[in-house]
XYZ file of C-alpha atoms in Angstrom:
138
model
C 88.711 43.856 123.673
C 91.644 45.119 121.573
C 91.423 48.448 123.357
C 91.842 46.812 126.744
C 94.915 44.868 125.676
C 96.378 47.862 123.871
C 96.245 50.212 126.854
C 97.272 47.544 129.297
C 100.229 46.736 127.071
C 101.175 50.376 126.623
C 101.374 51.233 130.250
C 102.415 47.970 131.857
C 105.074 46.977 129.368
C 106.182 50.317 127.989
C 106.983 51.988 131.252
C 108.728 48.893 132.643
C 106.263 48.441 135.458
C 106.099 45.040 137.093
C 102.602 43.621 137.569
C 101.375 43.113 141.091
C 100.970 39.548 142.319
C 97.529 40.221 143.723
C 94.806 42.365 142.270
C 94.467 45.716 144.020
C 91.456 46.284 146.227
C 88.828 48.609 144.838
C 89.981 51.387 147.166
C 93.597 51.123 145.964
C 94.829 53.124 142.994
C 97.250 51.549 140.557
C 99.690 54.182 139.344
C 102.110 53.538 136.532
C 105.495 55.096 137.160
C 108.041 55.597 134.408
C 111.437 54.025 135.036
C 114.781 54.196 133.310
C 115.918 51.415 131.002
C 119.264 49.596 131.224
C 121.020 52.431 129.387
C 119.873 54.949 131.994
C 117.495 56.680 129.581
C 113.759 57.104 129.822
C 112.069 55.162 127.052
C 108.610 54.177 125.990
C 107.565 51.183 123.914
C 104.070 50.732 122.553
C 102.816 47.265 121.743
C 100.190 47.879 119.117
C 100.387 46.759 115.491
C 99.489 50.234 114.201
C 101.841 52.190 116.492
C 104.800 52.199 114.074
C 102.540 53.146 111.175
C 101.097 55.996 113.231
C 104.514 57.214 114.369
C 106.020 57.110 110.859
C 103.107 58.126 108.648
C 100.561 60.029 110.718
C 102.349 61.741 113.619
C 104.268 64.929 113.070
C 108.052 64.407 113.236
C 109.924 64.969 116.478
C 111.800 67.924 114.952
C 108.609 69.982 114.935
C 108.490 70.133 118.738
C 110.678 71.521 121.463
C 111.165 69.608 124.683
C 109.619 72.425 126.741
C 106.518 72.461 124.515
C 106.091 68.701 124.865
C 106.659 68.807 128.619
C 103.968 71.479 128.988
C 101.497 69.595 126.796
C 102.238 66.275 128.537
C 101.664 67.864 131.940
C 98.154 68.917 130.895
C 97.413 65.698 128.998
C 98.493 63.468 131.885
C 96.385 65.576 134.236
C 93.395 65.209 131.920
C 94.032 61.460 131.530
C 94.224 61.014 135.306
C 91.023 63.025 135.841
C 89.255 60.702 133.395
C 90.692 57.753 135.309
C 89.369 59.037 138.665
C 85.986 59.897 137.146
C 85.875 56.408 135.575
C 85.260 57.954 132.161
C 86.219 55.803 129.192
C 86.905 52.713 131.338
C 87.643 50.563 128.284
C 90.455 52.901 127.254
C 91.755 54.467 130.459
C 92.519 51.709 132.937
C 95.505 53.114 134.787
C 96.726 56.296 136.368
C 99.900 57.837 134.913
C 102.500 58.971 137.443
C 104.273 61.751 135.542
C 106.501 64.292 137.281
C 106.857 67.511 135.247
C 109.938 68.408 137.325
C 111.786 65.299 136.078
C 113.971 65.601 132.990
C 112.730 62.699 130.851
C 114.365 63.913 127.649
C 112.978 64.839 124.253
C 112.559 61.248 123.013
C 110.414 60.198 125.978
C 108.368 63.413 125.986
C 107.706 63.029 122.249
C 106.639 59.391 122.537
C 104.386 60.089 125.525
C 102.766 62.957 123.636
C 102.284 60.738 120.607
C 100.648 58.056 122.778
C 97.879 60.556 123.539
C 97.634 61.490 119.854
C 97.569 57.789 118.929
C 94.749 57.034 121.376
C 92.786 59.945 119.901
C 93.521 58.861 116.322
C 92.881 55.154 116.837
C 90.070 55.128 119.418
C 88.501 58.555 118.979
C 89.172 59.687 122.558
C 89.100 63.469 122.272
C 91.281 65.140 124.856
C 90.828 68.864 125.486
C 94.555 69.631 125.307
C 95.139 67.814 122.017
C 93.726 68.883 118.659
C 93.461 66.819 115.504
C 95.933 69.260 114.005
C 98.614 67.416 115.936
C 98.609 64.637 113.363
C 99.371 64.959 109.658
């Protein structure tokens, strides 16, 4: 049950998506689209009690990555995530589609946090993604 609330919280609250008033029909796809915050920057907030611990103690620091590296990895990871969503694999973890545009300039901070969300899901829930190795965490 924690997994459901965690992922729902990550993608509904962190990407500033408003919930729909009615539940989508089974043929409709719910896509989460990133939006800019009030400062005009892309940002991501994760609502999980272990997120800050993971980011500060387990994840590699942001200085170890370039923005282009993260953008490339995120493009593949989002694609893999969305393929799992369409195949209905890991339904307790992957509940929403991620609408990520690799042509958009999200900035290093957003790219890093998005990348670390995938690493966090692998670390916390054991979801092994093909484009992410365990070497990505300390």
